[in-house]
Coordinates of C-alpha atoms in Angstrom, one line a residue:
M867 CA 114.7 99.8 91.5
P868 CA 113.7 99.9 95.2
G869 CA 112.3 103.2 96.2
T870 CA 110.8 103.9 92.7
H871 CA 107.2 105.0 93.0
V872 CA 104.3 103.4 91.2
W873 CA 100.6 103.8 91.4
Y874 CA 98.8 100.9 93.2
V875 CA 95.2 100.8 91.9
S876 CA 92.6 99.3 94.2
Y877 CA 89.1 98.6 93.1
G878 CA 88.1 96.6 96.2
S879 CA 88.3 97.0 100.0
N880 CA 91.7 98.8 99.7
M881 CA 90.0 101.8 98.3
A882 CA 89.3 102.5 102.0
A883 CA 92.3 104.2 103.5
A884 CA 91.8 102.3 106.8
R885 CA 92.0 99.0 105.0
L886 CA 95.1 99.8 103.1
A887 CA 96.7 101.1 106.3
C888 CA 96.5 97.6 107.7
Y889 CA 98.7 96.4 104.8
L890 CA 101.2 99.2 105.4
E891 CA 101.2 99.6 109.2
G892 CA 99.8 96.2 110.2
G893 CA 96.6 95.3 112.1
C894 CA 93.1 94.0 111.5
P895 CA 90.7 96.0 109.3
P896 CA 87.3 97.1 110.7
G897 CA 84.9 94.2 110.2
G898 CA 87.8 91.8 109.3
T899 CA 88.9 88.7 111.2
R900 CA 92.7 88.5 110.5
A901 CA 95.6 90.8 111.3
N902 CA 98.0 91.8 108.7
P903 CA 101.8 92.0 109.5
G904 CA 102.2 95.3 107.6
A905 CA 104.9 96.4 105.1
H906 CA 108.6 96.9 105.8
D907 CA 108.0 100.6 105.1
P908 CA 104.7 101.7 106.8
T909 CA 104.8 105.3 105.3
P910 CA 101.3 106.3 104.1
P911 CA 100.8 106.8 100.4
A912 CA 102.2 110.0 99.0
R913 CA 99.0 110.7 97.1
S914 CA 95.7 109.1 96.2
V915 CA 93.4 109.9 93.2
P916 CA 90.2 108.4 91.9
V917 CA 90.5 106.6 88.6
D918 CA 88.0 105.0 86.2
L919 CA 89.1 101.7 84.7
P920 CA 87.8 100.1 81.5
G921 CA 86.7 96.6 82.5
T922 CA 84.4 94.7 84.8
L923 CA 84.3 94.3 88.6
Y924 CA 83.1 90.9 89.8
F925 CA 82.9 89.0 93.2
H926 CA 84.2 85.5 93.6
G927 CA 85.6 83.1 96.2
D928 CA 85.3 82.9 99.9
S929 CA 87.5 85.3 101.8
P930 CA 89.2 84.1 105.1
Q931 CA 89.3 87.8 106.1
W932 CA 85.7 88.9 105.3
G933 CA 83.7 85.8 104.5
G934 CA 81.8 85.7 101.1
G935 CA 83.1 86.8 97.8
V936 CA 85.8 89.5 97.2
A937 CA 86.3 91.9 94.3
F938 CA 88.3 91.0 91.2
Y939 CA 88.9 93.1 88.1
D940 CA 88.5 91.8 84.5
H941 CA 90.4 94.1 82.2
D942 CA 89.2 92.3 79.1
T943 CA 85.4 92.3 79.7
P944 CA 83.6 95.5 78.7
G945 CA 82.3 97.8 81.5
W946 CA 83.7 100.3 83.9
T947 CA 85.1 100.0 87.3
A948 CA 85.6 102.7 90.0
A949 CA 89.0 102.6 91.5
R950 CA 91.5 104.5 93.7
A951 CA 95.2 104.9 92.9
Y952 CA 97.7 105.3 95.7
L953 CA 101.2 106.5 95.1
L954 CA 103.5 103.9 96.8
T955 CA 107.0 102.7 96.5
A956 CA 107.6 99.5 94.5
A957 CA 108.7 97.8 97.7
Q958 CA 105.4 98.8 99.4
L959 CA 103.3 97.4 96.5
A960 CA 105.3 94.2 96.6
D961 CA 104.5 93.9 100.4
V962 CA 100.8 94.6 99.8
A963 CA 100.8 91.9 97.0
A964 CA 102.3 89.4 99.4
Q965 CA 99.7 90.1 102.1
E966 CA 96.9 89.8 99.6
M967 CA 98.0 86.2 99.2
Y968 CA 98.3 85.7 103.0
R969 CA 102.1 85.6 102.8
A970 CA 104.5 87.5 105.0
P971 CA 106.3 90.3 103.1
C972 CA 109.8 89.5 101.9
P973 CA 112.5 92.2 101.9
D974 CA 114.0 90.7 98.7
D975 CA 110.8 90.2 96.8
P976 CA 111.7 89.8 93.1
L977 CA 108.5 91.7 92.3
V978 CA 110.2 95.0 93.3
G979 CA 112.6 94.8 90.4
L980 CA 109.8 94.0 87.9
L981 CA 107.8 97.0 89.0
G982 CA 110.4 99.4 87.7
R983 CA 110.0 98.2 84.1
P984 CA 107.1 98.0 81.6
L985 CA 105.2 94.8 81.9
P986 CA 105.3 92.5 78.8
D987 CA 101.9 92.7 77.2
G988 CA 100.8 94.9 80.1
R989 CA 100.5 92.1 82.6
H990 CA 102.6 89.6 84.6
A991 CA 101.6 86.4 86.3
M992 CA 103.4 86.1 89.6
G993 CA 101.6 82.7 90.2
P994 CA 98.2 81.0 89.9
G995 CA 96.7 82.7 93.0
R996 CA 93.7 84.9 93.1
Y997 CA 95.7 88.2 93.4
E998 CA 98.8 87.1 91.6
T999 CA 98.2 88.7 88.2
L1000 CA 99.6 92.2 87.9
V1001 CA 98.0 94.4 85.3
E1002 CA 99.1 97.8 84.1
V1003 CA 95.9 99.7 83.4
G1004 CA 97.6 103.0 82.3
R1005 CA 100.0 105.7 83.3
L1006 CA 99.7 108.8 85.4
D1007 CA 102.3 111.5 85.8
G1008 CA 104.7 109.2 83.9
L1009 CA 104.3 106.3 86.4
P1010 CA 102.5 103.0 85.8
L1011 CA 99.0 102.4 87.2
L1012 CA 99.2 98.8 88.5
T1013 CA 96.5 96.6 89.9
L1014 CA 96.3 93.0 91.2
T1015 CA 93.6 90.5 90.1
A1016 CA 93.0 86.9 89.3
P1017 CA 94.2 85.1 86.2
Y1018 CA 90.6 84.2 85.3
G1019 CA 88.0 86.5 83.9
A1020 CA 84.4 87.2 85.1
G1021 CA 82.9 84.8 82.6
H1022 CA 85.0 81.8 83.8
V1023 CA 84.0 81.5 87.5
E1024 CA 80.9 81.5 89.7
H1025 CA 80.1 84.9 91.2
H1026 CA 79.7 84.9 95.0
R1027 CA 77.9 87.4 97.1
P1028 CA 80.2 89.6 99.3
S1029 CA 79.7 89.9 103.1
A1030 CA 78.1 93.0 104.5
A1031 CA 81.4 94.0 106.2
Y1032 CA 83.2 93.8 102.9
L1033 CA 80.6 95.9 101.1
R1034 CA 80.8 98.5 103.9
M1035 CA 84.5 98.7 103.3
L1036 CA 84.1 99.2 99.6
G1037 CA 81.5 101.8 100.3
D1038 CA 83.9 103.7 102.6
G1039 CA 86.5 103.7 99.9
L1040 CA 84.0 105.0 97.2
R1041 CA 82.9 107.8 99.5
E1042 CA 86.4 108.8 100.5
S1043 CA 87.9 108.8 97.1
R1044 CA 84.9 110.2 95.1
G1045 CA 82.7 112.0 97.5
W1046 CA 79.8 109.8 96.5
S1047 CA 76.5 109.8 98.5
A1048 CA 75.2 106.7 100.2
A1049 CA 72.7 106.4 97.3
E1050 CA 75.4 106.6 94.7
V1051 CA 77.5 104.0 96.5
A1052 CA 74.5 101.7 96.8
A1053 CA 73.6 102.0 93.1
Y1054 CA 77.2 101.2 92.0
L1055 CA 77.5 98.2 94.2
R1056 CA 74.0 96.9 93.5
A1057 CA 74.6 96.9 89.8
R1058 CA 77.7 94.7 90.3
V1059 CA 76.5 92.3 93.0
V1060 CA 73.2 91.6 91.4
E1061 CA 74.5 88.6 89.4
A1062 CA 76.3 87.1 92.4
T1063 CA 75.0 83.8 93.9
P1064 CA 74.5 83.5 97.7

C-alpha cells in the first residue's frame, strides 16, 4: 500500500547520497548532464545501511547522464557486490525507478501496489528496459530489500567502461556507506571494470 516502507538497494551511483537526492528532490548530480524531476515525496531516506549482495556487478551501455557504461547487477552469476540500502516509501522507490528509465514519476504508478507484496520468484519485469527488472535480494527488519537491474546477465552483453565522473560517484557512495579508503575503493572498482571494453 502507499506509504509502506521498503529497502531500495543501490549498487551503482545511487550509493552516493547526493546522487539519490537528485531522484528524490530533483536536480542534476555532480558530474552529470541531465536534471531529474524528483519524486512526489522528496523526504530523505529514513535510514541507510551497507549491504553485501551475492552476485556480480558489471558495466554496460552508454549513459545519457554520464557517458560510458553504467552499473548493473547480476544476481545469478557468482561473486559479491557492495551495495547500500535506503529505507524509502514504496511510492518513492516507484518514482526512482521511473527516473532511472528517464520517465517522469507518475502518482498512480502500479509499481507501488506491487512493492507491498512478495515478488513471484523473487523478481518482477516491469518492462524490457535496462532498469526495469526488480529483484528482491533479501529482507532486513522484516522489509524487502529491492534492487533494479537489467533483464540480461553479465555473460550476455558487452561490457563498457564507465566514465570517470560515474566512477567518482560510485567511489563517493562506497566511502560514505562503508568508510572505505581511497585505496579500498580503487581496488574494488578496478576488479570490476578490468574486463570492460573502451
